[in-house]
PDB file of C-alpha atoms in Angstrom:
ATOM      1  CA  MET A   1      88.206  61.613  33.536  1.00  0.00           C
ATOM      2  CA  GLU A   2      86.027  62.297  36.487  1.00  0.00           C
ATOM      3  CA  ASP A   3      87.061  58.985  38.068  1.00  0.00           C
ATOM      4  CA  SER A   4      90.738  59.637  37.558  1.00  0.00           C
ATOM      5  CA  VAL A   5      90.850  62.750  39.761  1.00  0.00           C
ATOM      6  CA  PRO A   6      89.802  61.054  42.987  1.00  0.00           C
ATOM      7  CA  THR A   7      91.972  58.072  42.165  1.00  0.00           C
ATOM      8  CA  SER A   8      94.973  60.188  41.542  1.00  0.00           C
ATOM      9  CA  PHE A   9      94.251  62.161  44.755  1.00  0.00           C
ATOM     10  CA  GLN A  10      93.943  58.923  46.719  1.00  0.00           C
ATOM     11  CA  GLU A  11      97.046  57.596  45.036  1.00  0.00           C
ATOM     12  CA  LYS A  12      99.033  60.633  46.112  1.00  0.00           C
ATOM     13  CA  ILE A  13      97.692  60.949  49.673  1.00  0.00           C
ATOM     14  CA  LEU A  14      97.604  57.306  50.773  1.00  0.00           C
ATOM     15  CA  PRO A  15     101.331  56.711  50.391  1.00  0.00           C
ATOM     16  CA  LEU A  16     102.066  59.937  52.322  1.00  0.00           C
ATOM     17  CA  VAL A  17      99.680  58.947  55.114  1.00  0.00           C
ATOM     18  CA  LYS A  18     101.188  55.466  55.339  1.00  0.00           C
ATOM     19  CA  GLU A  19     104.728  56.856  55.522  1.00  0.00           C
ATOM     20  CA  ASN A  20     103.860  59.417  58.188  1.00  0.00           C
ATOM     21  CA  LEU A  21     101.295  57.425  60.152  1.00  0.00           C
ATOM     22  CA  LEU A  22     103.249  57.620  63.403  1.00  0.00           C
ATOM     23  CA  ILE A  23     103.639  61.402  63.168  1.00  0.00           C
ATOM     24  CA  ILE A  24      99.964  61.893  62.307  1.00  0.00           C
ATOM     25  CA  ALA A  25      98.914  59.637  65.214  1.00  0.00           C
ATOM     26  CA  LEU A  26     101.111  61.513  67.694  1.00  0.00           C
ATOM     27  CA  PHE A  27      99.885  64.892  66.423  1.00  0.00           C
ATOM     28  CA  SER A  28      96.233  63.799  66.626  1.00  0.00           C
ATOM     29  CA  GLY A  29      96.757  62.367  70.129  1.00  0.00           C
ATOM     30  CA  GLY A  30      98.359  65.644  71.254  1.00  0.00           C
ATOM     31  CA  LEU A  31      95.406  67.631  69.946  1.00  0.00           C
ATOM     32  CA  ILE A  32      92.980  65.336  71.768  1.00  0.00           C
ATOM     33  CA  LEU A  33      94.904  65.673  75.059  1.00  0.00           C
ATOM     34  CA  LEU A  34      95.077  69.437  74.634  1.00  0.00           C
ATOM     35  CA  GLY A  35      91.316  69.591  74.048  1.00  0.00           C
ATOM     36  CA  ILE A  36      90.623  67.478  77.152  1.00  0.00           C
ATOM     37  CA  GLY A  37      92.883  69.727  79.259  1.00  0.00           C
ATOM     38  CA  VAL A  38      91.140  72.877  78.075  1.00  0.00           C
ATOM     39  CA  ILE A  39      87.718  71.381  78.813  1.00  0.00           C
ATOM     40  CA  GLN A  40      88.784  70.352  82.326  1.00  0.00           C
ATOM     41  CA  MET A  41      90.277  73.738  83.131  1.00  0.00           C
ATOM     42  CA  THR A  42      87.244  75.684  81.997  1.00  0.00           C
ATOM     43  CA  GLY A  43      84.892  73.279  83.737  1.00  0.00           C
ATOM     44  CA  GLN A  44      86.553  73.656  87.171  1.00  0.00           C
ATOM     45  CA  LYS A  45      85.276  76.266  89.556  1.00  0.00           C
ATOM     46  CA  GLN A  46      87.918  78.857  90.071  1.00  0.00           C
ATOM     47  CA  ALA A  47      88.536  80.292  93.502  1.00  0.00           C
ATOM     48  CA  LYS A  48      87.007  83.711  93.733  1.00  0.00           C
ATOM     49  CA  ILE A  49      89.420  86.456  94.600  1.00  0.00           C
ATOM     50  CA  ARG A  50      88.039  89.230  96.744  1.00  0.00           C
ATOM     51  CA  PHE A  51      89.715  92.558  97.087  1.00  0.00           C
ATOM     52  CA  GLU A  52      89.067  94.322 100.344  1.00  0.00           C
ATOM     53  CA  SER A  53      89.675  97.989 100.448  1.00  0.00           C
ATOM     54  CA  GLY A  54      91.598  99.530 103.316  1.00  0.00           C
ATOM     55  CA  THR A  55      90.375 102.356 105.486  1.00  0.00           C
ATOM     56  CA  LYS A  56      89.695 105.499 103.545  1.00  0.00           C
ATOM     57  CA  VAL A  57      91.632 108.392 104.958  1.00  0.00           C
ATOM     58  CA  GLU A  58      89.644 110.955 103.023  1.00  0.00           C
ATOM     59  CA  GLY A  59      86.271 109.656 104.192  1.00  0.00           C
ATOM     60  CA  SER A  60      87.280 109.193 107.829  1.00  0.00           C
ATOM     61  CA  PRO A  61      85.696 111.607 110.249  1.00  0.00           C
ATOM     62  CA  VAL A  62      88.075 114.254 111.537  1.00  0.00           C
ATOM     63  CA  ALA A  63      88.566 114.328 115.310  1.00  0.00           C
ATOM     64  CA  LYS A  64      86.909 117.321 116.920  1.00  0.00           C
ATOM     65  CA  ILE A  65      87.841 119.458 119.911  1.00  0.00           C
ATOM     66  CA  LYS A  66      85.882 122.054 121.843  1.00  0.00           C
ATOM     67  CA  VAL A  67      87.358 125.370 122.896  1.00  0.00           C
ATOM     68  CA  ASP A  68      85.938 128.235 124.930  1.00  0.00           C
ATOM     69  CA  VAL A  69      86.550 131.654 123.366  1.00  0.00           C
ATOM     70  CA  GLU A  70      86.019 134.635 125.706  1.00  0.00           C
ATOM     71  CA  GLY A  71      86.975 138.263 126.042  1.00  0.00           C
ATOM     72  CA  GLU A  72      87.087 140.768 123.202  1.00  0.00           C
ATOM     73  CA  VAL A  73      85.383 138.676 120.494  1.00  0.00           C
ATOM     74  CA  ILE A  74      82.091 139.306 118.676  1.00  0.00           C
ATOM     75  CA  LYS A  75      80.380 136.046 119.747  1.00  0.00           C
ATOM     76  CA  PRO A  76      81.984 134.546 122.893  1.00  0.00           C
ATOM     77  CA  GLY A  77      81.182 130.895 123.547  1.00  0.00           C
ATOM     78  CA  VAL A  78      82.190 127.264 123.140  1.00  0.00           C
ATOM     79  CA  TYR A  79      83.068 126.165 119.607  1.00  0.00           C
ATOM     80  CA  GLU A  80      83.709 122.759 118.049  1.00  0.00           C
ATOM     81  CA  LEU A  81      86.722 122.712 115.722  1.00  0.00           C
ATOM     82  CA  SER A  82      88.931 120.115 114.038  1.00  0.00           C
ATOM     83  CA  SER A  83      91.732 118.699 116.185  1.00  0.00           C
ATOM     84  CA  ASP A  84      94.380 120.472 114.082  1.00  0.00           C
ATOM     85  CA  ALA A  85      92.762 123.913 114.521  1.00  0.00           C
ATOM     86  CA  ARG A  86      94.701 127.036 115.473  1.00  0.00           C
ATOM     87  CA  VAL A  87      93.761 130.082 117.563  1.00  0.00           C
ATOM     88  CA  GLN A  88      92.915 131.946 114.359  1.00  0.00           C
ATOM     89  CA  ASP A  89      90.264 129.307 113.506  1.00  0.00           C
ATOM     90  CA  ALA A  90      88.654 129.691 116.935  1.00  0.00           C
ATOM     91  CA  LEU A  91      88.560 133.476 116.617  1.00  0.00           C
ATOM     92  CA  ILE A  92      86.951 133.226 113.168  1.00  0.00           C
ATOM     93  CA  SER A  93      84.311 130.893 114.627  1.00  0.00           C
ATOM     94  CA  ALA A  94      83.666 133.474 117.356  1.00  0.00           C
ATOM     95  CA  GLY A  95      82.921 136.141 114.749  1.00  0.00           C
ATOM     96  CA  GLY A  96      86.296 137.850 114.940  1.00  0.00           C
ATOM     97  CA  LEU A  97      87.807 140.373 117.327  1.00  0.00           C
ATOM     98  CA  THR A  98      86.151 143.511 118.645  1.00  0.00           C
ATOM     99  CA  SER A  99      87.705 146.893 117.916  1.00  0.00           C
ATOM    100  CA  ASN A 100      88.872 147.001 121.557  1.00  0.00           C
ATOM    101  CA  ALA A 101      90.836 143.695 121.348  1.00  0.00           C
ATOM    102  CA  ASN A 102      94.552 143.677 122.137  1.00  0.00           C
ATOM    103  CA  ARG A 103      95.721 141.976 118.920  1.00  0.00           C
ATOM    104  CA  LYS A 104      99.373 141.943 120.020  1.00  0.00           C
ATOM    105  CA  ALA A 105      98.576 139.636 122.954  1.00  0.00           C
ATOM    106  CA  ILE A 106      97.313 136.833 120.706  1.00  0.00           C
ATOM    107  CA  ASN A 107      99.355 134.192 118.882  1.00  0.00           C
ATOM    108  CA  LEU A 108      97.061 133.320 115.957  1.00  0.00           C
ATOM    109  CA  ALA A 109      99.239 130.370 114.922  1.00  0.00           C
ATOM    110  CA  ALA A 110      99.142 128.559 118.291  1.00  0.00           C
ATOM    111  CA  LYS A 111      97.675 125.044 118.092  1.00  0.00           C
ATOM    112  CA  LEU A 112      94.546 124.391 120.139  1.00  0.00           C
ATOM    113  CA  ALA A 113      93.790 121.559 122.563  1.00  0.00           C
ATOM    114  CA  ASP A 114      90.463 120.076 123.614  1.00  0.00           C
ATOM    115  CA  GLY A 115      88.924 121.943 126.533  1.00  0.00           C
ATOM    116  CA  GLN A 116      91.189 124.946 126.095  1.00  0.00           C
ATOM    117  CA  LYS A 117      90.030 128.446 126.966  1.00  0.00           C
ATOM    118  CA  ILE A 118      91.118 131.344 124.799  1.00  0.00           C
ATOM    119  CA  TYR A 119      90.847 134.736 126.421  1.00  0.00           C
ATOM    120  CA  VAL A 120      91.319 137.795 124.226  1.00  0.00           C
ATOM    121  CA  PRO A 121      92.263 140.751 126.448  1.00  0.00           C
ATOM    122  CA  ALA A 122      91.139 144.321 125.855  1.00  0.00           C
ATOM    123  CA  GLN A 123      93.634 147.022 124.954  1.00  0.00           C
ATOM    124  CA  GLY A 124      95.348 148.221 128.103  1.00  0.00           C
ATOM    125  CA  GLU A 125      94.393 145.049 130.036  1.00  0.00           C
ATOM    126  CA  ALA A 126      97.275 143.278 131.802  1.00  0.00           C
ATOM    127  CA  VAL A 127      98.424 140.219 129.870  1.00  0.00           C
ATOM    128  CA  MET A 128     100.180 137.186 131.350  1.00  0.00           C
ATOM    129  CA  THR A 129     103.057 136.223 129.060  1.00  0.00           C
ATOM    130  CA  SER A 130     104.899 133.002 128.543  1.00  0.00           C
ATOM    131  CA  THR A 131     107.862 131.671 126.584  1.00  0.00           C
ATOM    132  CA  THR A 132     105.639 128.884 125.285  1.00  0.00           C
ATOM    133  CA  GLY A 133     102.973 131.190 123.920  1.00  0.00           C
ATOM    134  CA  ILE A 134     100.097 129.186 125.404  1.00  0.00           C
ATOM    135  CA  LYS A 135      99.752 131.153 128.613  1.00  0.00           C
ATOM    136  CA  GLY A 136      99.815 134.428 126.693  1.00  0.00           C
ATOM    137  CA  ILE A 137      96.765 133.569 124.624  1.00  0.00           C
ATOM    138  CA  THR A 138      94.773 131.676 127.198  1.00  0.00           C
ATOM    139  CA  GLY A 139      95.918 132.775 130.630  1.00  0.00           C
ATOM    140  CA  LEU A 140      96.409 129.052 131.318  1.00  0.00           C
ATOM    141  CA  VAL A 141      99.618 127.139 132.000  1.00  0.00           C
ATOM    142  CA  SER A 142     100.359 124.256 129.630  1.00  0.00           C
ATOM    143  CA  ILE A 143     101.203 121.039 131.494  1.00  0.00           C
ATOM    144  CA  ASN A 144     102.863 119.722 128.311  1.00  0.00           C
ATOM    145  CA  SER A 145     105.049 122.733 127.524  1.00  0.00           C
ATOM    146  CA  GLY A 146     105.025 125.106 130.503  1.00  0.00           C
ATOM    147  CA  THR A 147     108.350 125.927 132.141  1.00  0.00           C
ATOM    148  CA  GLN A 148     109.287 124.972 135.697  1.00  0.00           C
ATOM    149  CA  ALA A 149     108.747 128.602 136.767  1.00  0.00           C
ATOM    150  CA  GLU A 150     105.303 128.799 135.132  1.00  0.00           C
ATOM    151  CA  LEU A 151     104.179 125.571 136.793  1.00  0.00           C
ATOM    152  CA  GLU A 152     105.418 126.793 140.187  1.00  0.00           C
ATOM    153  CA  GLU A 153     103.137 129.847 139.854  1.00  0.00           C
ATOM    154  CA  LEU A 154     100.130 127.533 140.186  1.00  0.00           C
ATOM    155  CA  PRO A 155      98.610 127.263 143.691  1.00  0.00           C
ATOM    156  CA  GLY A 156      99.914 124.234 145.582  1.00  0.00           C
ATOM    157  CA  ILE A 157     102.663 123.485 143.037  1.00  0.00           C
ATOM    158  CA  GLY A 158     106.213 123.767 144.304  1.00  0.00           C
ATOM    159  CA  PRO A 159     109.549 122.882 142.688  1.00  0.00           C
ATOM    160  CA  VAL A 160     109.211 119.128 143.358  1.00  0.00           C
ATOM    161  CA  THR A 161     105.690 118.815 141.933  1.00  0.00           C
ATOM    162  CA  ALA A 162     106.548 121.049 138.961  1.00  0.00           C
ATOM    163  CA  GLY A 163     109.499 118.727 138.280  1.00  0.00           C
ATOM    164  CA  LYS A 164     107.195 115.683 138.456  1.00  0.00           C
ATOM    165  CA  ILE A 165     104.810 117.293 135.966  1.00  0.00           C
ATOM    166  CA  ILE A 166     107.686 117.943 133.562  1.00  0.00           C
ATOM    167  CA  ASP A 167     109.220 114.464 134.013  1.00  0.00           C
ATOM    168  CA  ASN A 168     105.945 112.668 133.234  1.00  0.00           C
ATOM    169  CA  ARG A 169     105.126 114.480 129.987  1.00  0.00           C
ATOM    170  CA  PRO A 170     103.300 114.227 127.619  1.00  0.00           C
ATOM    171  CA  TYR A 171      99.727 114.270 128.881  1.00  0.00           C
ATOM    172  CA  GLY A 172      96.590 113.501 126.877  1.00  0.00           C
ATOM    173  CA  SER A 173      94.291 115.316 129.302  1.00  0.00           C
ATOM    174  CA  VAL A 174      94.681 117.504 132.389  1.00  0.00           C
ATOM    175  CA  GLN A 175      92.880 114.755 134.351  1.00  0.00           C
ATOM    176  CA  GLU A 176      96.006 112.592 133.921  1.00  0.00           C
ATOM    177  CA  LEU A 177      97.762 114.659 136.622  1.00  0.00           C
ATOM    178  CA  LEU A 178      95.323 113.123 139.089  1.00  0.00           C
ATOM    179  CA  GLU A 179      95.159 109.678 137.451  1.00  0.00           C
ATOM    180  CA  ARG A 180      98.963 109.306 137.413  1.00  0.00           C
ATOM    181  CA  LYS A 181      99.148 110.611 141.003  1.00  0.00           C
ATOM    182  CA  ILE A 182     101.340 113.573 140.045  1.00  0.00           C
ATOM    183  CA  VAL A 183      99.165 115.828 142.222  1.00  0.00           C
ATOM    184  CA  GLY A 184      96.605 115.096 144.913  1.00  0.00           C
ATOM    185  CA  LYS A 185      92.868 115.717 144.609  1.00  0.00           C
ATOM    186  CA  THR A 186      92.959 118.939 146.649  1.00  0.00           C
ATOM    187  CA  THR A 187      95.756 120.442 144.556  1.00  0.00           C
ATOM    188  CA  PHE A 188      94.092 119.306 141.341  1.00  0.00           C
ATOM    189  CA  GLU A 189      90.855 121.062 142.314  1.00  0.00           C
ATOM    190  CA  LYS A 190      92.860 124.276 142.864  1.00  0.00           C
ATOM    191  CA  ILE A 191      94.660 124.160 139.509  1.00  0.00           C
ATOM    192  CA  LYS A 192      92.268 122.401 137.093  1.00  0.00           C
ATOM    193  CA  ASP A 193      90.832 125.689 135.791  1.00  0.00           C
ATOM    194  CA  LEU A 194      94.297 127.232 135.467  1.00  0.00           C
ATOM    195  CA  ILE A 195      95.948 124.554 133.312  1.00  0.00           C
ATOM    196  CA  THR A 196      95.706 123.257 129.764  1.00  0.00           C
ATOM    197  CA  LEU A 197      97.505 120.716 127.613  1.00  0.00           C
TER     198      LEU A 197
END
């Protein structure tokens, strides 16, 4: 009986294999081709993809400006602040206001510019006012926002030159008045300490 089992198995399988030989050959060939394809794909060196990160906004250094804080403050002097600083930030850096400071003459929300001077007047001290707010807190005329009348108050600046200053706005520095030939060297020397951005 032991010999009959393999014979009967062979007798059953061989006719099936013979009938389906073409299908078995095609299936086996497909498996071989698939195996070769997989081997070739895994054997090839793949191009390395590199990801480059962009500039980090959070880690970037913040631009700095320097402002001179004088008058009725605890610690007058020059302070370095971020470029988006306000008058309030400068006054905090200077230790705050004295008890004699004229708080009504100061616009704490005014934005600062590099090289700007902030003068805090004493109570009872005459204060220069302005519609722009800059002259009121600093005593300086803004070349970027001062009115025609305010600009004409500067020594050597008449209606024509004030108009030129207004027409050529904005300015990145007060030095640009000289560089762009809006004013001459003599006039610039007269007004450079009286103007701001």
